[in-house]
XYZ file of C-alpha atoms in Angstrom:
672
model
C 38.458 -53.638 -63.464
C 38.062 -50.051 -65.612
C 34.461 -50.874 -66.382
C 33.629 -51.132 -62.693
C 35.477 -48.616 -62.267
C 33.806 -45.923 -64.980
C 30.691 -47.477 -63.896
C 30.958 -46.304 -59.764
C 32.453 -43.070 -61.196
C 28.957 -42.480 -62.929
C 26.344 -44.324 -60.604
C 28.330 -41.595 -57.353
C 28.022 -38.650 -59.969
C 24.343 -39.731 -60.242
C 24.000 -39.708 -56.632
C 25.375 -36.968 -56.067
C 23.302 -35.246 -59.215
C 20.065 -36.702 -57.478
C 21.334 -35.085 -53.593
C 21.542 -31.752 -54.728
C 17.986 -32.332 -56.927
C 16.533 -33.067 -53.495
C 18.245 -30.631 -51.874
C 16.977 -27.655 -53.733
C 13.757 -29.344 -53.750
C 14.140 -29.393 -49.675
C 15.174 -25.635 -49.771
C 12.494 -25.009 -51.852
C 9.834 -26.274 -49.535
C 11.624 -24.915 -46.316
C 11.443 -21.614 -48.456
C 8.057 -21.993 -48.874
C 7.317 -23.272 -45.020
C 8.917 -19.628 -44.064
C 6.868 -18.011 -46.458
C 3.746 -19.833 -45.548
C 4.590 -19.430 -41.579
C 5.334 -15.154 -42.316
C 1.871 -15.152 -44.189
C -0.003 -17.173 -41.425
C 1.356 -14.459 -38.956
C 0.870 -11.499 -40.842
C -2.642 -12.684 -41.538
C -3.202 -13.641 -37.237
C -2.001 -10.099 -36.934
C -4.794 -9.138 -39.206
C -6.879 -11.088 -37.506
C -5.656 -9.102 -34.659
C -7.047 -5.920 -35.695
C -9.662 -6.642 -38.113
C -11.809 -8.973 -35.478
C -15.648 -8.793 -35.203
C -16.548 -7.508 -31.525
C -17.745 -9.947 -30.921
C -15.045 -11.957 -31.203
C -13.230 -9.785 -28.984
C -16.271 -9.660 -26.195
C -15.901 -13.616 -26.553
C -12.447 -13.944 -26.515
C -11.938 -11.633 -23.294
C -14.824 -13.437 -21.800
C -13.577 -16.853 -22.170
C -10.041 -15.403 -20.616
C -11.619 -13.441 -17.917
C -13.386 -17.032 -16.973
C -10.590 -19.366 -17.054
C -8.505 -16.685 -14.859
C -11.067 -16.974 -12.359
C -11.339 -20.372 -12.139
C -7.113 -20.597 -11.689
C -7.493 -18.246 -8.993
C -10.251 -19.455 -7.349
C -8.158 -21.482 -4.261
C -6.861 -18.401 -3.899
C -10.175 -16.282 -3.037
C -11.821 -19.468 -0.592
C -8.230 -18.404 1.667
C -8.732 -14.592 1.137
C -12.418 -15.162 2.619
C -11.604 -17.540 4.830
C -8.941 -15.074 6.559
C -11.845 -12.129 6.373
C -14.482 -14.248 8.197
C -11.295 -15.423 10.927
C -10.978 -11.619 11.306
C -14.253 -10.779 12.063
C -14.851 -13.378 14.143
C -16.481 -16.247 12.511
C -14.096 -19.069 13.607
C -16.287 -21.688 13.222
C -15.788 -21.592 9.447
C -13.777 -23.523 7.193
C -13.674 -23.979 3.181
C -14.992 -26.537 2.013
C -14.660 -29.183 -0.865
C -16.655 -26.982 -3.650
C -13.883 -24.305 -1.866
C -16.776 -22.207 -0.559
C -16.924 -20.363 3.362
C -19.072 -23.440 5.303
C -19.779 -23.663 9.289
C -18.690 -26.203 11.256
C -21.089 -28.231 13.937
C -20.659 -29.059 17.121
C -20.456 -32.729 18.152
C -22.923 -32.445 20.924
C -25.604 -30.036 21.651
C -24.733 -28.406 24.989
C -21.011 -27.867 23.671
C -19.856 -23.827 23.521
C -19.163 -22.108 20.093
C -17.500 -18.905 21.504
C -14.752 -17.481 19.578
C -11.847 -15.545 21.763
C -11.104 -13.032 18.806
C -6.874 -12.603 19.092
C -6.090 -11.934 15.182
C -8.253 -8.990 15.001
C -6.125 -6.922 17.325
C -2.900 -8.849 15.720
C -3.891 -7.177 12.869
C -5.219 -3.985 14.448
C -1.929 -3.262 16.434
C 0.228 -4.230 12.485
C -1.889 -1.612 11.098
C -1.918 0.607 13.707
C 2.619 1.124 13.160
C 2.200 0.503 9.321
C 0.634 3.054 9.673
C 2.991 5.494 10.506
C 5.024 4.498 7.107
C 4.408 7.538 5.076
C 7.532 8.527 3.556
C 8.716 11.773 2.584
C 9.939 11.472 -1.192
C 11.969 13.846 -3.056
C 13.343 14.243 -7.032
C 16.773 13.646 -7.600
C 17.977 15.912 -10.280
C 19.511 14.203 -13.164
C 22.703 16.121 -13.257
C 24.381 19.870 -11.715
C 22.740 22.154 -13.933
C 20.515 24.691 -12.373
C 17.766 23.940 -14.603
C 17.845 20.287 -13.515
C 18.048 21.320 -10.170
C 14.789 23.357 -10.420
C 13.200 20.932 -11.863
C 14.305 18.820 -9.292
C 12.870 21.071 -6.989
C 9.602 21.241 -8.768
C 8.925 17.436 -9.237
C 9.450 17.333 -5.589
C 6.220 20.179 -4.539
C 4.326 18.016 -7.034
C 4.372 14.877 -5.669
C 3.796 16.979 -2.138
C 1.354 19.026 -3.497
C -0.832 15.855 -5.688
C -0.455 13.832 -2.455
C -2.528 15.674 -1.009
C -5.456 16.238 -3.596
C -5.955 13.077 -3.935
C -5.852 12.184 0.300
C -2.978 9.143 -0.857
C -2.705 8.538 3.359
C -6.415 7.590 2.812
C -5.363 5.417 -0.353
C -2.319 3.839 1.462
C -4.600 2.570 4.772
C -6.719 1.253 1.974
C -4.569 -0.995 0.420
C -2.038 -1.801 3.815
C -5.360 -3.583 5.260
C -6.364 -4.968 2.147
C -2.608 -6.208 1.795
C -2.669 -7.467 5.174
C -5.388 -9.108 5.518
C -5.649 -11.519 2.107
C -1.714 -10.345 1.503
C -2.295 -8.528 -1.076
C -3.359 -5.108 -2.162
C -2.796 -3.210 -5.818
C -3.063 0.661 -7.231
C -3.738 1.517 -9.948
C -3.214 4.544 -11.409
C -5.238 6.181 -14.477
C -5.406 9.608 -15.656
C -9.085 11.204 -15.217
C -10.114 14.064 -17.438
C -13.014 14.827 -15.534
C -10.672 15.988 -12.470
C -8.746 19.026 -12.176
C -9.477 22.604 -12.436
C -12.018 24.027 -14.461
C -11.013 24.967 -18.133
C -13.657 26.062 -20.288
C -17.321 24.293 -21.700
C -17.881 21.835 -24.454
C -21.716 20.446 -26.125
C -23.196 19.911 -22.719
C -20.808 19.145 -20.018
C -17.652 20.945 -18.769
C -14.026 20.568 -19.508
C -11.453 19.849 -17.161
C -7.921 20.351 -17.538
C -7.424 16.620 -16.319
C -5.055 14.858 -12.819
C -3.933 12.069 -12.076
C -6.652 9.532 -10.057
C -5.068 6.388 -7.995
C -7.662 3.897 -6.817
C -6.654 1.438 -3.886
C -8.132 -2.237 -5.239
C -8.303 -5.909 -3.325
C -6.696 -8.746 -4.765
C -10.696 -9.766 -5.735
C -10.616 -7.406 -8.583
C -6.970 -8.643 -10.202
C -6.725 -10.933 -12.284
C -3.039 -11.913 -13.967
C -2.514 -14.056 -16.487
C -0.680 -16.865 -14.662
C -0.218 -16.900 -10.971
C 3.439 -18.223 -10.943
C 5.455 -15.067 -11.527
C 6.725 -12.571 -8.493
C 5.935 -8.772 -10.003
C 3.332 -7.497 -12.441
C 6.425 -6.635 -14.468
C 6.481 -10.748 -14.929
C 2.812 -10.106 -16.438
C 1.864 -10.049 -20.387
C -1.776 -8.998 -19.113
C -3.780 -7.518 -15.918
C -7.278 -8.415 -15.891
C -9.063 -5.908 -14.095
C -12.951 -6.367 -13.231
C -15.037 -4.411 -10.648
C -18.858 -4.401 -9.579
C -20.817 -1.030 -11.281
C -23.522 0.146 -11.617
C -25.062 0.397 -15.324
C -25.927 4.398 -14.742
C -22.568 5.105 -14.206
C -21.014 2.630 -16.772
C -23.310 4.761 -19.782
C -22.124 7.924 -18.329
C -18.066 6.910 -18.521
C -18.430 5.017 -21.635
C -21.286 6.248 -23.599
C -23.021 2.388 -23.721
C -26.304 1.420 -22.816
C -25.672 -1.937 -20.804
C -28.837 -4.102 -20.618
C -30.353 -4.994 -16.496
C -27.334 -7.613 -15.950
C -28.668 -10.893 -15.452
C -25.356 -12.814 -15.195
C -23.757 -13.590 -11.889
C -21.137 -11.038 -10.828
C -18.325 -11.006 -8.080
C -19.227 -10.675 -4.380
C -16.042 -7.596 -4.545
C -17.693 -6.278 -1.700
C -17.185 -9.430 0.594
C -16.890 -7.186 4.248
C -20.149 -5.811 4.222
C -21.693 -9.061 2.912
C -20.030 -11.135 5.099
C -21.244 -8.899 8.274
C -24.676 -8.915 6.990
C -25.183 -12.657 6.870
C -26.881 -14.282 9.850
C -23.613 -16.738 10.402
C -21.406 -14.543 9.399
C -20.483 -16.695 6.471
C -20.523 -16.433 2.739
C -22.229 -19.387 1.816
C -22.409 -18.230 -1.807
C -19.181 -17.321 -3.862
C -21.596 -15.622 -6.381
C -24.467 -13.933 -6.385
C -26.636 -11.717 -8.656
C -27.229 -8.107 -8.415
C -30.035 -6.085 -9.956
C -28.707 -3.145 -12.490
C -25.177 -4.172 -12.266
C -22.725 -5.868 -13.752
C -19.118 -7.012 -14.199
C -16.854 -4.593 -16.357
C -13.554 -6.058 -17.564
C -10.195 -4.367 -17.948
C -7.204 -6.417 -19.670
C -4.693 -4.349 -20.143
C -2.137 -6.005 -22.471
C 1.578 -5.314 -22.669
C 3.339 -4.589 -25.996
C 4.474 -7.689 -28.273
C 5.935 -9.018 -31.543
C 1.552 -8.914 -32.243
C 0.665 -5.952 -30.497
C 3.368 -3.320 -30.240
C 1.081 -0.604 -28.868
C -0.223 -2.945 -26.469
C -4.134 -3.695 -25.883
C -6.467 -2.424 -23.864
C -10.377 -3.674 -23.881
C -13.349 -2.969 -21.924
C -15.894 -5.399 -21.958
C -19.139 -5.272 -19.663
C -21.749 -8.088 -20.604
C -21.695 -8.607 -24.220
C -20.876 -4.921 -24.700
C -17.632 -3.797 -25.560
C -17.191 -0.406 -24.565
C -13.548 0.603 -25.158
C -10.663 -0.982 -27.716
C -7.158 0.465 -28.877
C -3.768 0.999 -27.440
C -2.744 0.798 -24.092
C -2.961 4.519 -23.102
C -0.273 5.184 -20.453
C 3.850 5.838 -21.376
C 4.880 5.072 -17.583
C 7.308 2.567 -18.048
C 11.300 3.593 -17.606
C 12.507 5.272 -20.602
C 8.673 6.647 -21.612
C 7.790 3.311 -22.983
C 4.406 1.705 -22.711
C 3.435 -0.294 -19.268
C 0.418 -2.035 -17.037
C -1.198 0.585 -14.785
C -0.983 -1.320 -11.292
C 1.722 -1.407 -8.535
C 1.370 -4.254 -5.591
C 1.660 -4.264 -2.425
C 2.156 -7.457 -0.332
C 1.993 -7.888 3.143
C 4.940 -10.758 3.027
C 6.367 -12.339 -0.391
C 5.913 -15.899 -1.846
C 9.042 -16.848 -3.900
C 6.641 -17.614 -7.206
C 3.690 -16.263 -6.137
C 1.839 -13.333 -7.720
C 0.248 -12.827 -4.549
C 1.171 -12.180 -1.160
C 1.006 -13.925 2.071
C -0.957 -12.721 5.188
C -0.224 -13.209 8.893
C -3.907 -14.584 9.390
C -3.520 -17.682 7.541
C -0.839 -18.158 9.762
C -2.785 -17.782 12.967
C -5.396 -19.490 11.752
C -4.339 -23.051 13.526
C -3.650 -21.364 16.813
C -6.533 -19.652 16.649
C -8.928 -22.987 16.585
C -6.967 -24.795 18.916
C -7.332 -21.482 21.374
C -10.830 -21.234 21.237
C -10.847 -24.981 21.644
C -9.404 -24.744 24.775
C -11.174 -22.175 25.982
C -14.746 -23.653 25.189
C -13.313 -26.481 26.600
C -11.702 -25.184 29.579
C -15.433 -23.263 30.582
C -17.262 -26.354 29.808
C -15.304 -27.683 33.053
C -15.873 -25.106 35.120
C -19.756 -25.323 34.031
C -19.732 -28.609 35.146
C -17.769 -27.042 38.657
C -20.313 -24.246 39.203
C -23.545 -26.502 38.191
C -22.417 -30.328 38.735
C -24.149 -33.589 37.572
C -26.689 -34.825 39.223
C -27.078 -38.420 39.498
C -30.938 -39.485 40.340
C -32.020 -43.012 40.767
C -34.690 -44.213 38.362
C -38.244 -42.798 39.220
C -37.325 -41.722 42.306
C -37.811 -37.751 41.648
C -39.916 -35.653 39.190
C -36.356 -35.673 36.084
C -38.700 -33.162 33.649
C -38.728 -30.844 37.315
C -35.133 -30.739 37.647
C -34.343 -30.500 34.148
C -36.356 -27.127 33.988
C -35.547 -25.565 37.575
C -32.521 -26.927 38.340
C -31.158 -26.864 41.742
C -32.046 -23.837 42.909
C -30.961 -22.503 46.109
C -33.932 -22.899 49.237
C -35.129 -25.707 46.716
C -37.368 -28.704 48.910
C -36.072 -31.842 46.743
C -39.173 -34.093 46.806
C -37.851 -37.939 46.076
C -39.615 -41.798 46.271
C -39.908 -43.720 50.240
C -36.776 -45.376 49.806
C -35.703 -45.125 46.648
C -31.508 -43.702 46.686
C -31.199 -39.682 47.635
C -29.850 -37.105 44.547
C -26.407 -36.380 44.964
C -24.063 -34.294 42.974
C -21.299 -36.351 41.129
C -17.254 -35.372 41.685
C -16.530 -33.750 38.860
C -12.595 -32.990 39.966
C -10.381 -30.307 39.627
C -9.423 -28.291 36.133
C -6.767 -29.844 35.260
C -2.877 -27.833 34.474
C -2.848 -28.730 30.794
C -5.541 -26.500 30.356
C -4.084 -23.102 31.876
C -0.306 -24.457 30.744
C -1.691 -24.642 27.538
C -4.101 -21.425 27.038
C -0.719 -19.728 27.728
C 1.600 -21.535 25.275
C -0.981 -20.604 22.815
C -1.320 -17.178 23.458
C 2.970 -16.993 23.046
C 2.457 -18.648 19.829
C 0.439 -16.292 17.881
C 3.588 -13.274 19.741
C 5.793 -15.516 17.932
C 3.753 -16.038 14.542
C 2.255 -12.515 14.025
C 5.789 -10.907 15.338
C 3.790 -8.549 17.784
C 4.482 -8.560 21.269
C 2.389 -8.190 24.044
C 4.078 -4.942 24.834
C 2.752 -2.970 22.015
C -0.618 -5.209 21.456
C -2.105 -4.860 24.940
C -0.722 -2.109 25.781
C 1.295 -4.057 29.076
C 5.135 -4.821 29.930
C 5.772 -8.743 30.789
C 6.061 -9.123 34.729
C 9.349 -11.080 33.828
C 10.883 -7.283 33.058
C 11.361 -5.138 34.061
C 14.999 -3.432 32.473
C 13.765 -0.558 30.135
C 16.936 -1.312 27.522
C 14.763 -5.299 27.755
C 11.817 -2.762 26.982
C 13.068 -1.044 24.464
C 14.922 -4.517 22.516
C 11.499 -6.362 21.958
C 10.349 -3.263 20.477
C 13.183 -3.079 17.603
C 12.503 -6.878 17.268
C 8.978 -5.764 16.406
C 10.029 -3.281 14.462
C 12.301 -5.849 12.472
C 9.175 -7.632 12.077
C 6.967 -5.169 10.669
C 9.695 -4.030 8.093
C 9.227 -6.529 5.531
C 5.869 -5.612 4.969
C 6.859 -1.592 5.041
C 9.501 -1.951 2.721
C 6.895 -3.081 0.375
C 4.983 -0.414 0.971
C 7.999 2.149 0.676
C 8.744 0.788 -3.180
C 4.537 1.213 -4.091
C 4.896 4.405 -2.960
C 8.102 4.592 -4.811
C 6.428 3.093 -7.886
C 3.560 5.278 -7.608
C 5.111 8.428 -7.667
C 7.331 7.782 -10.843
C 4.580 6.686 -12.048
C 2.991 9.813 -11.089
C 5.835 11.758 -12.450
C 5.306 10.209 -15.413
C 1.550 10.400 -16.136
C 2.203 14.430 -15.685
C 4.975 14.443 -18.583
C 2.438 12.664 -20.842
C -0.853 14.613 -20.538
C -0.119 17.763 -18.752
C 1.483 19.832 -21.975
C -0.053 23.022 -21.061
C 0.692 25.439 -18.078
C -0.147 24.832 -14.775
C -0.907 26.902 -11.204
C -0.837 25.057 -8.375
C -0.373 26.283 -4.937
C 2.565 24.397 -2.889
C 4.128 25.143 0.519
C 7.764 26.566 -0.081
C 10.563 25.892 2.148
C 9.089 29.385 3.882
C 6.598 26.906 4.994
C 4.448 29.862 3.398
C 1.741 29.085 0.165
C 3.433 29.910 -2.959
C 2.155 29.593 -6.541
C 3.781 27.462 -9.062
C 3.744 27.497 -12.751
C 5.129 24.785 -14.808
C 4.594 22.303 -17.252
C 5.213 18.848 -18.457
C 8.850 19.395 -20.030
C 9.743 20.999 -16.757
C 10.035 16.909 -15.290
C 13.044 15.599 -16.637
C 13.516 13.572 -14.211
C 11.681 10.372 -12.163
C 15.033 9.417 -10.151
C 12.528 9.635 -6.931
C 14.506 9.090 -3.203
C 12.988 8.806 0.112
C 13.950 11.583 2.560
C 13.029 10.022 5.741
C 14.555 6.776 7.728
C 12.832 4.232 9.251
C 9.339 5.378 9.907
C 8.680 2.353 12.160
C 11.064 3.144 14.876
C 11.180 7.053 13.612
C 8.472 8.468 16.513
C 8.091 11.028 17.858
C 8.944 10.324 21.015
C 12.080 8.880 19.628
C 12.433 12.111 18.376
C 12.093 13.967 21.164
C 14.068 11.179 23.768
C 17.015 11.789 21.348
C 16.711 15.546 21.562
C 16.746 15.832 24.979
C 19.799 13.214 25.273
C 22.161 15.104 22.832
C 20.844 18.617 24.962
C 21.727 16.131 28.124
C 25.575 15.559 26.532
C 26.713 19.093 25.690
C 26.087 18.740 21.616
C 23.875 21.151 20.600
C 25.952 24.256 22.999
C 27.953 26.269 20.942
C 31.512 27.239 21.447
C 31.040 28.846 24.771
C 28.732 26.264 26.626
C 25.203 28.356 26.134
C 22.092 27.410 23.800
C 22.417 29.930 21.356
C 18.650 31.033 20.200
C 18.535 29.642 16.524
C 19.256 26.408 18.769
C 16.703 27.551 21.593
C 14.329 27.950 18.306
C 15.034 24.439 16.601
C 14.391 22.751 19.696
C 10.815 24.512 20.157
C 9.736 23.380 16.684
C 11.542 20.165 16.756
C 9.465 19.410 19.801
C 6.031 21.011 18.206
C 6.359 24.437 20.458
C 7.424 26.762 17.954
C 4.675 29.434 18.167
C 4.667 28.188 22.406
C 6.295 32.089 23.269
C 5.983 35.178 21.440
C 10.145 35.232 21.565
C 9.887 31.978 19.591
C 7.329 33.554 17.567
C 9.677 36.685 16.089
C 12.830 34.286 15.535
C 10.651 32.946 13.215
C 9.408 35.355 11.741
C 13.495 36.587 11.537
C 14.667 33.269 10.527
C 11.737 33.375 7.160
C 12.849 36.923 6.434
C 16.604 36.069 6.303
C 15.492 33.383 3.992
C 13.348 34.748 1.756
C 17.181 37.570 0.812
C 18.727 34.395 -0.021
C 16.614 33.450 -2.410
C 16.209 36.955 -3.158
C 19.311 38.014 -3.339
C 19.933 38.675 -7.417
C 16.302 40.242 -7.688
C 16.530 42.823 -5.226
C 18.723 45.063 -3.019
C 19.203 43.602 0.132
C 19.367 46.349 3.600
C 19.737 45.608 6.817
C 17.543 47.471 9.127
C 17.647 48.328 12.969
C 15.178 45.945 13.664
C 17.340 43.042 12.209
C 18.073 40.037 15.488
C 22.197 40.021 13.032
C 23.290 37.056 14.676
C 20.066 34.798 13.193
C 20.257 36.580 9.953
C 24.099 36.030 9.950
C 24.090 32.027 10.773
C 21.196 32.033 8.005
C 22.894 33.656 5.380
C 26.219 31.998 5.831
C 25.031 27.942 6.143
C 23.629 29.039 2.251
C 26.593 30.093 1.100
C 28.064 26.622 2.265
C 25.534 24.412 0.589
C 25.424 22.592 -1.429
C 22.907 23.457 -4.018
C 24.073 26.922 -4.185
C 27.157 26.127 -5.153
C 26.337 24.029 -8.007
C 24.442 26.994 -9.148
C 25.973 29.195 -12.718
C 25.117 32.627 -10.373
C 27.203 30.900 -7.410
C 30.112 33.847 -7.080
C 27.277 36.806 -8.027
C 24.977 35.729 -5.058
C 28.134 34.835 -3.067
C 29.511 38.861 -3.318
C 26.499 39.775 -2.373
C 25.427 38.049 0.888
C 29.070 38.872 1.466
C 29.140 42.546 1.641
C 25.415 41.806 3.597
C 26.951 40.107 5.796
C 29.392 42.388 6.772
C 26.597 45.083 7.159
C 24.654 43.365 9.635
C 28.239 42.806 11.428
C 29.143 46.129 11.284
C 25.097 46.850 13.193
C 25.737 43.794 15.713
C 29.270 45.487 16.960
C 27.417 48.743 16.976
C 24.864 47.887 18.957
C 27.344 46.433 21.225
C 29.274 49.747 21.858
C 25.788 51.419 22.744
C 24.818 48.705 25.561
C 28.958 48.936 26.469
C 28.086 52.680 26.617
C 25.029 53.247 28.002
C 25.705 50.649 30.657
C 29.186 52.279 31.908
C 26.465 54.940 32.380
C 24.360 53.529 34.467
C 27.337 52.140 36.846
C 28.784 56.752 36.821
């Protein structure tokens, strides 16, 4: 028994020793695997860095083709939307994904189109064209320097949008988003823009400026379609057809004539020029044009600075780090902003109203065409003749003209018109139902679309409610436009913070509506917290503003304590109504207000003097409003400015009192 226990103990120790040896061996193997993985990762990163130009070009081309195939069904829908928008409404998506024309069942069938989609899109674009929010930059703190920097940033945004004609860019992007469901903005730094600052070899030198381009969805290829935003994408490809001469001018490399097929990005023009209005081919060959493929990759473990690769044909035009630090906290970011017509959860591209209206448009065209065919039967008629009794060829060519002598065979039956019956009432009811369904689907009522008030609506309140419902339906699209503009404003400020290192001089419109020069540089832009200054632009129309002013005036809310409309308030009313310079007296009031505002600004720079020609009541109001404002109270010179302005106000009051006394004395002398 003791021997047995001894043998068991020996066997147990042997097993433990073997297990320890196995564990040691396993740990050695695991450590070797980990070391191998590290080496592989290191080699992979080195391969990424040391890849030849041919490998880089091939990688981008394969990636681009894969993304094109993944997105092909989306392009087919966009092309179908464009055809229906332009009136080519007898088209459909074929089995291969191309746009095909449908044939008639019979040669005599009518194929007219009664386009209700175009006025819907035009109405939506007209209302969305008012969505141009005015933006300002919120200071990062209450310090005077931060407040000034925020004011400078706001003025720079306004100046930039005027220089690049930003309204036209947004209008173009909105048109693309309404037709296809999505549009994109691309922001970049163009070294050939801005003021000319000097010369370099064989060219001029410019200070550079921000560039914003609107891109159609045909040009944008994300790495996956199953994400909602650009922030969720790891990389985005921007593909655009360019002339080979332009490619050489920008990147300095000559591309031989590109014989490969290129994307039909100018799809609208091609559809219009086609005889049938249909893009029968998805691709086509263009001489002297080639696709420029730009792949922007977000920073990751292997590419800490991101990557930008630009390829055209088989030539590598550029390969380097992601160039723009326009993300939050100065991070590298993809230079694209997306705008949707209608948001689709889980999809990168949005939805267009046209997709919902296409089935209704097809049904409406069918009803109208069948209705007109029936009316043609009623008008022209269907003639029944006995075989061989009349000249059928003559009847087929000439028909039954008024006064025509119809000869028929003696003994034969007299030709007669068949009774076609009456037009069924279902045609009219179905037509009306489809028109109402257009309104339900599009969110655009007949008041706005047709400029006509429904016959059953006679109340002004009811009409206003219908208009508000239209604004509510469009608010989702309007919110997407506003968010895109806000993100673009942030990108603009961050782009200037990165590139506008040297001092710049721009002409801006000051608070007193006078043009002034602003000197600034990147260090002055310490905040990019962009906020909206305007309310809902859809409902806040000029007519609505005027009606609101009249209501306030009617209810006496604009009168002073004596129940009178002061000159200052009258000036503001006329200015709000667009009649600021309507009469000479109001122009003088404007000049007095500008003078008082300028005195507020220069209170520390120059001595303020009261003159006899001053409108003392206006000056007192402007100076008092400036003292009560929150911006001045945050200033470090508030107490000093307050003392100066209070003394200045006292002088105005003295002059005003003396003028009243002089007027009273003059009136008393006249009465005597």
